Short mmCIF file of C-alpha atoms and ligand atoms in Angstrom, two decimals:
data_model
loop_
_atom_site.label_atom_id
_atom_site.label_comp_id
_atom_site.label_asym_id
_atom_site.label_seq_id
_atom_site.Cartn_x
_atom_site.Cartn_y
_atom_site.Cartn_z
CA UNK A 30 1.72 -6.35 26.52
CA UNK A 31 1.57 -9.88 25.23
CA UNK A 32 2.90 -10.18 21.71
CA UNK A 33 2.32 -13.62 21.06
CA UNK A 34 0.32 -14.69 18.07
CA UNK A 35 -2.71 -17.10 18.34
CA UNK A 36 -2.78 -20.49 16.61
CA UNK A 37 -5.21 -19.31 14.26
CA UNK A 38 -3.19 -16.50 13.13
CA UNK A 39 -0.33 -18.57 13.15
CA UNK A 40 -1.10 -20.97 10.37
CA UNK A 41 -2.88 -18.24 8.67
CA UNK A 42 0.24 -16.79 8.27
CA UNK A 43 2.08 -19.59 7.17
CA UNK A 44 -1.08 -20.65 4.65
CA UNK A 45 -0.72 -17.00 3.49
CA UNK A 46 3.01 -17.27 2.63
CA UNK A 47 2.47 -20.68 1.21
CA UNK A 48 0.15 -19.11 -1.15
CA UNK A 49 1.89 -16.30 -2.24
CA UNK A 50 4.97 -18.60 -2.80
CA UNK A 51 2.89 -20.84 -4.91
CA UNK A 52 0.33 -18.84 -6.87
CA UNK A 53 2.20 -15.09 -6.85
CA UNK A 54 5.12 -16.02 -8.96
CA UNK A 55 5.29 -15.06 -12.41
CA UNK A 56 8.18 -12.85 -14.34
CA UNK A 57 7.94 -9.99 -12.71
CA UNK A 58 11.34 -8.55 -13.92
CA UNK A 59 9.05 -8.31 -17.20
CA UNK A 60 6.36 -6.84 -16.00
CA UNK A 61 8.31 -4.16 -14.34
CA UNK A 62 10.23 -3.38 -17.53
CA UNK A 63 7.07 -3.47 -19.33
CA UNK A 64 5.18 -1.65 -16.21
CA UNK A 65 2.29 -4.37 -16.47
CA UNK A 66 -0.16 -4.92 -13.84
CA UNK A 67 -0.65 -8.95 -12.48
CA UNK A 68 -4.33 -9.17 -12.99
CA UNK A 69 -3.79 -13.27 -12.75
CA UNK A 70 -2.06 -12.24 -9.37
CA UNK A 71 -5.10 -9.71 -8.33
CA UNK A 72 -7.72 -12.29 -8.73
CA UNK A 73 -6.36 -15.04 -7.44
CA UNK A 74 -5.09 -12.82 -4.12
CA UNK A 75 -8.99 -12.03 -4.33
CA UNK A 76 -10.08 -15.94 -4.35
CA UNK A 77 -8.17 -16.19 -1.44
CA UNK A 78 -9.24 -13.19 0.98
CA UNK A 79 -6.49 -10.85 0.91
CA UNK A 80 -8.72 -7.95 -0.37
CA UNK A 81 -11.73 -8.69 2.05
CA UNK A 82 -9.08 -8.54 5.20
CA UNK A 83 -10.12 -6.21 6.36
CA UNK A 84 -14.28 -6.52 5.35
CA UNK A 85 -16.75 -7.68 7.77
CA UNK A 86 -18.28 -11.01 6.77
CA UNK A 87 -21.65 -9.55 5.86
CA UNK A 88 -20.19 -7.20 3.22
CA UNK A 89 -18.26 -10.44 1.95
CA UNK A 90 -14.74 -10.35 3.69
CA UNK A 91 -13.16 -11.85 6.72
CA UNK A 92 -13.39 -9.21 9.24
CA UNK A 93 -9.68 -9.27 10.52
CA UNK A 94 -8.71 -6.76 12.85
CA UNK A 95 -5.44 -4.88 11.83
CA UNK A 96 -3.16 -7.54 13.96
CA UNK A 97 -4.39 -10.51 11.96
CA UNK A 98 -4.31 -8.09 8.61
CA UNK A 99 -0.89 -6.64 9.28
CA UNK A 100 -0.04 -10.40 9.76
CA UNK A 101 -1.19 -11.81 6.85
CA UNK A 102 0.26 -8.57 4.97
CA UNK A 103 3.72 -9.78 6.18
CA UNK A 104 3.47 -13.10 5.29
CA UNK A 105 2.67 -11.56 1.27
CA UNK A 106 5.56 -9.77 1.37
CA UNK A 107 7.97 -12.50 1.83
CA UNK A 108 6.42 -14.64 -0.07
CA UNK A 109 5.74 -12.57 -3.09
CA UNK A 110 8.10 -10.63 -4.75
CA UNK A 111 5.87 -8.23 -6.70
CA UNK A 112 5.74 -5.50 -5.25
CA UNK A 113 3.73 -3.26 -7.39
CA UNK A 114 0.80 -5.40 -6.66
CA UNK A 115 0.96 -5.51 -2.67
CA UNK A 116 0.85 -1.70 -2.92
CA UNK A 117 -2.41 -2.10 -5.38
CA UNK A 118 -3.68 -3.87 -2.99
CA UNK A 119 -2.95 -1.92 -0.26
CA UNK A 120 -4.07 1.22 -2.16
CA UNK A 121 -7.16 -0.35 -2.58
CA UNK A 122 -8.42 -1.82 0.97
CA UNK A 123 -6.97 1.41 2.41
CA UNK A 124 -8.02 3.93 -0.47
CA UNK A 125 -11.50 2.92 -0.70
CA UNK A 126 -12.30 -0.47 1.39
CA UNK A 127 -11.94 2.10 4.72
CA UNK A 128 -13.35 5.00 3.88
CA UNK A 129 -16.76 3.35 2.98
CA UNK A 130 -16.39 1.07 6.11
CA UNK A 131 -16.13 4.27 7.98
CA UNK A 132 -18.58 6.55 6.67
CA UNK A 133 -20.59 4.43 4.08
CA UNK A 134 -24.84 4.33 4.34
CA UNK A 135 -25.68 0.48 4.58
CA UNK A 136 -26.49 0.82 0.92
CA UNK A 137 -23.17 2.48 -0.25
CA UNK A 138 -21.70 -0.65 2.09
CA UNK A 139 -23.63 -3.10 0.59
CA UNK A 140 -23.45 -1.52 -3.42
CA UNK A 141 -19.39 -1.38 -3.34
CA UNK A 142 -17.72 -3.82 -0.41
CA UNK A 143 -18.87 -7.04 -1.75
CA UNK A 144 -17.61 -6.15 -5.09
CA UNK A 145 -14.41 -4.29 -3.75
CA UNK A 146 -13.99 -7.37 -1.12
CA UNK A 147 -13.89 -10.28 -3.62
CA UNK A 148 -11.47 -8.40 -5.68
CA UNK A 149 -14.09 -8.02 -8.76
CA UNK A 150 -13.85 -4.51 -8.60
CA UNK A 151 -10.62 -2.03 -8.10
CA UNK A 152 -11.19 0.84 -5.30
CA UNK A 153 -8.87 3.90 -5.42
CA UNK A 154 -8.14 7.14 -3.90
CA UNK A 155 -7.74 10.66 -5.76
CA UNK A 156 -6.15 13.07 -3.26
CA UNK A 157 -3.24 14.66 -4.80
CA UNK A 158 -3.04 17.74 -7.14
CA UNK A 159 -0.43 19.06 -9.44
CA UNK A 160 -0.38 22.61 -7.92
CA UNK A 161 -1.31 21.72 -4.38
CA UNK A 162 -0.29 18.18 -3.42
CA UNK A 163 -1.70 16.78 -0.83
CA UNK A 164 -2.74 20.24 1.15
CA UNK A 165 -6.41 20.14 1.01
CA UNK A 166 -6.94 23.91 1.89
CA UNK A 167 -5.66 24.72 -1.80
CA UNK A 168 -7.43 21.85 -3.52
CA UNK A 169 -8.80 23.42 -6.80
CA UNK A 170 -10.93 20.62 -7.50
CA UNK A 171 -14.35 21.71 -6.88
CA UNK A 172 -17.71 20.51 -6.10
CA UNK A 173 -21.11 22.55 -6.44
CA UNK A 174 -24.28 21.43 -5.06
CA UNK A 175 -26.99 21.80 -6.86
CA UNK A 176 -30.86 20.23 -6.16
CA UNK A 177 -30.17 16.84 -7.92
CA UNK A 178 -26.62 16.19 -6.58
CA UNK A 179 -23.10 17.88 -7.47
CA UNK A 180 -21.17 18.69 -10.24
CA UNK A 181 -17.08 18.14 -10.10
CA UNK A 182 -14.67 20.22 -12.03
CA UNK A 183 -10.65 20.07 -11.21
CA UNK A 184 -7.96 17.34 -11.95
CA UNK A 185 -5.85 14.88 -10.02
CA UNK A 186 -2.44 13.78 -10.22
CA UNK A 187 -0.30 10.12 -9.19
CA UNK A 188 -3.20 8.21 -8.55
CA UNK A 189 -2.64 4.57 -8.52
CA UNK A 190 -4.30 2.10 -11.00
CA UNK A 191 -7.02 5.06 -11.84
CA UNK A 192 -6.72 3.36 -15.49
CA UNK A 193 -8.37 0.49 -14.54
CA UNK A 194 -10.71 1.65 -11.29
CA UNK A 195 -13.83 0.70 -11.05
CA UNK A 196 -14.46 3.45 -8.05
CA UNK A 197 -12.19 6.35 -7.45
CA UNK A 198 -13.31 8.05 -3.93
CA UNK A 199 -12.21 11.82 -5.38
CA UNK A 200 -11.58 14.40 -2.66
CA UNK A 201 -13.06 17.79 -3.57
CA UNK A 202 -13.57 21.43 -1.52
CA UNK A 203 -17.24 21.57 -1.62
CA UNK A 204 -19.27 24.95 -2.42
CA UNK A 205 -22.66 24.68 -0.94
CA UNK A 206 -25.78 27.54 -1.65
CA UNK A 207 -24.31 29.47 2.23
CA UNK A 208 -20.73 29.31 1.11
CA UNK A 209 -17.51 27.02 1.21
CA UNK A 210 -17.83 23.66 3.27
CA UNK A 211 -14.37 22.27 3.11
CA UNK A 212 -12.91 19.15 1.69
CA UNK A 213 -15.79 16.38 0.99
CA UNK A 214 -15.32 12.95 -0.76
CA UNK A 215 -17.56 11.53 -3.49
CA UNK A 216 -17.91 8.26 -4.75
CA UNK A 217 -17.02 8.65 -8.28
CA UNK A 218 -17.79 5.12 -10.55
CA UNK A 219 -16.30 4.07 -14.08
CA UNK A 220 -17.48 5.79 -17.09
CA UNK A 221 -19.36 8.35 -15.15
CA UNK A 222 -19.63 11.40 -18.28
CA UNK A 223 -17.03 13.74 -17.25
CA UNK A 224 -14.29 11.70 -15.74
CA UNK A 225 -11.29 11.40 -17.82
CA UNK A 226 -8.26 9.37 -16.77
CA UNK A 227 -5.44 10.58 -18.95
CA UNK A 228 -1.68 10.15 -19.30
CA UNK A 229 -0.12 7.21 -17.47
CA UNK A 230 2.95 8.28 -15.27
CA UNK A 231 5.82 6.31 -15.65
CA UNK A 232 8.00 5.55 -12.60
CA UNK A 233 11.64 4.61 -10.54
CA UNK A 234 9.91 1.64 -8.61
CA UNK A 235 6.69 0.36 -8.26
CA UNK A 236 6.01 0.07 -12.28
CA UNK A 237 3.73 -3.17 -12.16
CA UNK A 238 1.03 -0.89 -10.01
CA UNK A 239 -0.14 1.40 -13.17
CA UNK A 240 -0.17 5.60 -11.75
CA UNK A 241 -2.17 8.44 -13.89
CA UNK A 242 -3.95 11.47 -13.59
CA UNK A 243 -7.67 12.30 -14.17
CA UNK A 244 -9.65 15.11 -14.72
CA UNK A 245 -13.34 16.03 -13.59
CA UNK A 246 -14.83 18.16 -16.57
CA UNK A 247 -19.36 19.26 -15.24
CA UNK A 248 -19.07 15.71 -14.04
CA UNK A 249 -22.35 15.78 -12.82
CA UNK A 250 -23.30 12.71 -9.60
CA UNK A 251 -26.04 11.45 -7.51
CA UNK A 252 -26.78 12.77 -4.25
CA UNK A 253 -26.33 9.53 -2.59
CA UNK A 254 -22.38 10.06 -4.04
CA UNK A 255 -21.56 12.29 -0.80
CA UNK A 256 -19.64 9.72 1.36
CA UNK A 257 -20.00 10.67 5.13
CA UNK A 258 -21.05 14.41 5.56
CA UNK A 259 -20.52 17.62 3.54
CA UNK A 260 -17.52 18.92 4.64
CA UNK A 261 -16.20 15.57 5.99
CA UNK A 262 -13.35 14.92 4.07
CA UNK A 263 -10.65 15.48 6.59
CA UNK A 264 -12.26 12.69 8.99
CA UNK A 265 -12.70 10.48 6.39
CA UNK A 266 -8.97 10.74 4.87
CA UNK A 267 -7.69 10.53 9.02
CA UNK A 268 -9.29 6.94 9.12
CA UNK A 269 -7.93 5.71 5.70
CA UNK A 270 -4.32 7.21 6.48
CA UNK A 271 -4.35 5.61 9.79
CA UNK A 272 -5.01 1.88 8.56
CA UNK A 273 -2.51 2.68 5.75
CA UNK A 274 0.36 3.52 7.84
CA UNK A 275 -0.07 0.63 10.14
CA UNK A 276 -0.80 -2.35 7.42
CA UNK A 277 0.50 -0.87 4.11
CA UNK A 278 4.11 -1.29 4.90
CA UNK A 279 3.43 -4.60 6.45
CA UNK A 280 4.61 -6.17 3.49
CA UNK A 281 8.33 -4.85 3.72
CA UNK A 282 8.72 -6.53 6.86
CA UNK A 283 8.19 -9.61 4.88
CA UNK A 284 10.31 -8.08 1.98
CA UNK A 285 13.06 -7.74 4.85
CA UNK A 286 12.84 -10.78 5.61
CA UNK A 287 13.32 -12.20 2.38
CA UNK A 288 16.64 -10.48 1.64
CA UNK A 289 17.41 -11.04 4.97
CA UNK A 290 17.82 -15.04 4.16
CA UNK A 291 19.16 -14.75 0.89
CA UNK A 292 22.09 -12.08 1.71
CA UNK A 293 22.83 -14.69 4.83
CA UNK A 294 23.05 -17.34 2.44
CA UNK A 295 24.95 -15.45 -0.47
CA UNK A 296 27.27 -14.29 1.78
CA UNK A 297 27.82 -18.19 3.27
CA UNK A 298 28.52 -19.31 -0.18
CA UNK A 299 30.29 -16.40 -2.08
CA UNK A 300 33.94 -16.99 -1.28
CA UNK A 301 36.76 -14.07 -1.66
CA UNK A 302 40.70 -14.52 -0.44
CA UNK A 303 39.59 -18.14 0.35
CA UNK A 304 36.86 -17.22 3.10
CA UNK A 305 33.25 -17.23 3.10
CA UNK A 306 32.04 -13.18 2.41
CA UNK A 307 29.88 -13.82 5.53
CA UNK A 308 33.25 -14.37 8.02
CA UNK A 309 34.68 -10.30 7.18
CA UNK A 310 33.54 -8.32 9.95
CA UNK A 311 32.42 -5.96 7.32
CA UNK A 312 29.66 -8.03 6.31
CA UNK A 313 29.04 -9.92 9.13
CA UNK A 314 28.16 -6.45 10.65
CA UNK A 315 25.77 -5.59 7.75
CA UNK A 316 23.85 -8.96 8.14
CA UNK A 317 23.78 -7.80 12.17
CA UNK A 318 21.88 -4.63 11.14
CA UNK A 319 19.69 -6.18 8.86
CA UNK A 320 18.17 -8.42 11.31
CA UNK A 321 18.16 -5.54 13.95
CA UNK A 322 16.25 -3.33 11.84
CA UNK A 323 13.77 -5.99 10.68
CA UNK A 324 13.03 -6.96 14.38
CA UNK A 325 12.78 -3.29 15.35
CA UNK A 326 10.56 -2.91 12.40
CA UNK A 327 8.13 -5.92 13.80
CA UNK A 328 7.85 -3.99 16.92
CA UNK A 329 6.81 -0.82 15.64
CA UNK A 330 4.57 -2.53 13.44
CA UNK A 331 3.03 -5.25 15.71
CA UNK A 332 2.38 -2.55 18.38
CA UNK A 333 0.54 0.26 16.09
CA UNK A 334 -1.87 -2.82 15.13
CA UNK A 335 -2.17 -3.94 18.51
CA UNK A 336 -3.12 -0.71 19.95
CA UNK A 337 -5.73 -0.29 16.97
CA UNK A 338 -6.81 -3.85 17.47
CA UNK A 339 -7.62 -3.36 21.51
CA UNK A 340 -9.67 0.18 19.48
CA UNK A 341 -6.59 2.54 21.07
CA UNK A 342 -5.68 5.46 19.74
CA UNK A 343 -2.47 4.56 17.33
CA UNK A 344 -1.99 7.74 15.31
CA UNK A 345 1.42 8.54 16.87
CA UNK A 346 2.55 4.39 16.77
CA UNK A 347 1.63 4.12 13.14
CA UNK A 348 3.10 7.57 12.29
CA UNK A 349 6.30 5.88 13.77
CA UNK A 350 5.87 2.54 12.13
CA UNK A 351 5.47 4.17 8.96
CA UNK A 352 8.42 6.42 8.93
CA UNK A 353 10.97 3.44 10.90
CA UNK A 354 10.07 0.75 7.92
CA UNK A 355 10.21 2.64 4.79
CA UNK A 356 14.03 3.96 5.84
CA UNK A 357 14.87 0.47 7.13
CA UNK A 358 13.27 -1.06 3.72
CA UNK A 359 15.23 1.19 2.05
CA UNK A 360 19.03 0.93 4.13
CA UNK A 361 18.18 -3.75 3.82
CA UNK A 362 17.81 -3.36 0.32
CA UNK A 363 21.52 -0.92 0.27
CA UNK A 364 23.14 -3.79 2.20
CA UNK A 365 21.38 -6.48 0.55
CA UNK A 366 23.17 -4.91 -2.77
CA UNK A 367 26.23 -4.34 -1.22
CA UNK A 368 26.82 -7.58 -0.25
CA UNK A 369 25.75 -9.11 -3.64
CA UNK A 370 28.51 -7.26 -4.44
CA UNK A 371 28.57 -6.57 -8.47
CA UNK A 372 25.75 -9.15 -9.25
CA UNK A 373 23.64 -7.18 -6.34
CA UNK A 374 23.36 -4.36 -8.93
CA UNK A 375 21.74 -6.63 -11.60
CA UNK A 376 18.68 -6.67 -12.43
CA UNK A 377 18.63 -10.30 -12.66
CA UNK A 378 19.13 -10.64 -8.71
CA UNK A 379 15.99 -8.89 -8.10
CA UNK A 380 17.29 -6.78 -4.98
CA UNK A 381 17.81 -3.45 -7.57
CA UNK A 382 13.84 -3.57 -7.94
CA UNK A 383 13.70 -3.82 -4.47
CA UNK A 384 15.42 -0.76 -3.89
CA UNK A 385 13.67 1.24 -6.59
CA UNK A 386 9.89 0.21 -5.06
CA UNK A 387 11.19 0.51 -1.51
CA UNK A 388 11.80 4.20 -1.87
CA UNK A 389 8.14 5.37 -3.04
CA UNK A 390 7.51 4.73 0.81
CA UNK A 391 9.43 7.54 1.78
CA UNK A 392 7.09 9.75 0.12
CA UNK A 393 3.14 8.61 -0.34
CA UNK A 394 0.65 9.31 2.33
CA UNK A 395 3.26 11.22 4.55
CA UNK A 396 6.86 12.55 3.30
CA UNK A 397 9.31 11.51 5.61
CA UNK A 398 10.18 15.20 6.54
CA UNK A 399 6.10 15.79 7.16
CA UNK A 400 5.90 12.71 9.85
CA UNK A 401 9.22 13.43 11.41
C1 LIG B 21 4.03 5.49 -5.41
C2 LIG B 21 3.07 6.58 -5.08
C3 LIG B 21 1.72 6.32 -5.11
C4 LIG B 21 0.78 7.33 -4.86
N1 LIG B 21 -0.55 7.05 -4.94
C5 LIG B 21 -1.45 8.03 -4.74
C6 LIG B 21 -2.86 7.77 -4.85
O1 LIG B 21 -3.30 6.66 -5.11
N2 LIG B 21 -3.72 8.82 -4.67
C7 LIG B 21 -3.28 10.09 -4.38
O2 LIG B 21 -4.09 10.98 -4.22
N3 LIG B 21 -1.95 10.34 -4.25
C8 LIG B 21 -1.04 9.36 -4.43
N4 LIG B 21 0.30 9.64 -4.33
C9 LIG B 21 0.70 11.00 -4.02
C10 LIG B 21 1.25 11.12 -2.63
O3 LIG B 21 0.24 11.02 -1.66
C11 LIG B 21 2.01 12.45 -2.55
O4 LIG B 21 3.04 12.45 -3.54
C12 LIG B 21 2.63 12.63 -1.19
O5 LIG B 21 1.65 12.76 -0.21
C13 LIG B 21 3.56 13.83 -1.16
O6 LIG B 21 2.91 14.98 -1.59
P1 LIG B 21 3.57 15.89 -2.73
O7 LIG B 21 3.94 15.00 -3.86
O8 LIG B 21 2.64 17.00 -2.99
O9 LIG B 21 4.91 16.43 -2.11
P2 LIG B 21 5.11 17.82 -1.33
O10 LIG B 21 4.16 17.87 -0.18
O11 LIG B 21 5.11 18.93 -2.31
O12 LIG B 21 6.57 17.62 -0.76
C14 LIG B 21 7.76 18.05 -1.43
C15 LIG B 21 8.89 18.07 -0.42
O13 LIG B 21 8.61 19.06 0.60
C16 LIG B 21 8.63 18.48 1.88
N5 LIG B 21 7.59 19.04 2.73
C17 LIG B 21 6.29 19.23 2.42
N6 LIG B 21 5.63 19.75 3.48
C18 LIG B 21 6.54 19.86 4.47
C19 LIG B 21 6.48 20.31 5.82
N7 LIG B 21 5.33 20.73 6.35
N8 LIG B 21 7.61 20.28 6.56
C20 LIG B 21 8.78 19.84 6.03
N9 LIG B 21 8.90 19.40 4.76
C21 LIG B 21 7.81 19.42 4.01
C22 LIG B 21 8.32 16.99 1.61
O14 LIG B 21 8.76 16.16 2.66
C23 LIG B 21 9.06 16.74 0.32
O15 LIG B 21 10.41 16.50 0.61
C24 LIG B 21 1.24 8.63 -4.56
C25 LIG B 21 2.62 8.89 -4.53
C26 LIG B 21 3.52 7.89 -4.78
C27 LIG B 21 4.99 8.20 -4.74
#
């Protein structure tokens, strides 16, 4: 296996990171106390590509395959600090980019994926229920045919940026005229009558990417809403779930990198019983298992999107990428704090947020207990 990156990928990486250093930086401490989205951040990530990665170029993206994505993903992550807006992003190409790649008609393709592509409009993904979760078989959002189209009663809960969606792919058990047909998706747009997005949901991390729940009340769509088959849902979720475990946690490898450098570097100049920090064993050894964990996090990462680059099955690699990064996310930011010592804990130092944002990926799209 060669895991060498091309030239072109190579200073697309570094053009990405330049970017992001350059364009993504704004007070984010703010906008996580204030839980505001970075709309200035969205478009401009849009001017530049990042939302039509993974978009042919005839439905207005670039067409990378999941190496070059998960590449360029990286790259974001260290050099933007917002983390509440990768995951919008991520929520997005994964959420509702995929899906319609997979199972779109050319003219649901060619309605949404420029639009979604260029960043114009916002694509999410309503899964979740209050009663249920994630388990489709209990879903109690339903969807009755009827000759015109269907009609969608039920509610969803913790979807991300629903507020200010322009699409919402909702995932509904389907009732046809010979009986049940299982879990179907529907292509639900803004201000159709019926849809309601209510109550925001505050959060721990994570609070510049807006979360709320909706609710489905006779709301009454086209035929040509039905993405892929009746009864298709499952399928359709499987190839959305896959991309998102190998590219959506991309970004904390570039995260890990970040605090990587500056906890090396803190713990150079922070000096306690006249020695460097970085000289006690203690630390020195936490520094060791950052970079250990990051390069074992590459791996895992590099070789789910190689095997779905070379069109390999990479269910069980990016089941494994996804469950290795978000714990070693998690354990970097605990050492990054720990050796910041008392200012590590301040919000000031950024590495708290960190923290709080880095554990949501313990949970979404596959608890840690359900992919272990
Ligand atoms: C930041 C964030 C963003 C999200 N965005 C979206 C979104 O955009 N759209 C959307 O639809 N949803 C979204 N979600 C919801 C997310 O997909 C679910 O929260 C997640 O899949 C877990 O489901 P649950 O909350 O029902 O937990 P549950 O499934 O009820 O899990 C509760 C506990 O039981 C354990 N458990 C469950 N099943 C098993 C099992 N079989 N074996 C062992 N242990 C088990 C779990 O690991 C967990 O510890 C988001 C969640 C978060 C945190």
């Amino acid at each position: 296996m060669d895991f060498s990156w091309t030239d072109e990928q190579l200073s697309f990486r570094k053009e990405v990171a330049r970017f992001a250093r350059e364009e993504l930086q704004d007070d984010v401490i703010q906008r996580d106390r204030e839980e505001i989205f970075f709309w200035d951040g969205w478009r401009q990530c849009g001017r530049f590509g990042i939302q039509g990665l993974p978009v042919p170029p005839e439905f207005g993206g670039s067409g990378g395959d999941a190496l070059t994505t998960v590449c360029a993903l990286e790259a974001l992550g260290y050099g933007c600090r917002d983390n509440g807006l990768l995951f919008s992003i991520n929520a997005h190409m994964w959420g509702s980019e995929i899906p319609l790649l997979s199972f779109g008609t050319e003219n649901q393709k060619k309605r949404y994926l420029p639009k979604l592509a260029s960043g114009e409009w916002l694509g999410v993904l309503a899964l979740a229920e209050s009663v249920t979760g994630v388990a489709r078989q209990g879903f109690q959002t339903r969807a009755q045919r009827f000759s015109g189209g269907y009609v969608l009663n039920g509610s969803k809960t913790l979807v991300t940026q629903a507020t200010d969606a322009n699409l919402i792919i909702v995932f509904a058990n389907l009732q046809s005229a010979d009986g049940p047909t299982g879990t179907s998706a529907f292509l639900v747009e803004k201000g159709t009558p019926g849809l309601t997005v209510t109550g925001s949901l505050r959060k721990m991390g994570l609070r510049t990417s807006p979360m709320t729940e909706l609710s489905l009340l006779d709301c009454e769509l086209p035929l040509e809403s039905l993405l892929g088959a009746e009864g298709q849902g499952e399928q359709i979720l499987a190839a959305s779930v896959e991309w998102e475990r190998i590219c959506g946690l991309a970004s904390y490898a570039g995260t890990m990198q970040r605090l990587l450098e500056t906890s090396s570097e803190y713990s150079r100049e922070r000096k306690q019983f006249g020695r460097a920090i970085g000289k006690f064993a203690a630390i020195e050894r936490k520094i060791s298992d950052m970079e250990v964990r990051l390069e074992s996090s590459r791996l895992l990462l590099y070789k789910a999107a190689w095997l779905k680059s070379q069109g390999k099955d990479s269910y069980r690699e990016a089941a494994m990428a996804k469950l290795y990064l978000g714990e070693a996310c998690v354990q970097s930011c605990l050492d990054a704090i720990q050796i910041h010592g008392g200012y590590g804990y301040m919000t000031e130092y950024q590495i708290e947020r960190e923290l709080r944002d880095a554990i949501s990926a313990r949970i979404y799209l596959g608890n840690l207990e359900v992919l272990a």
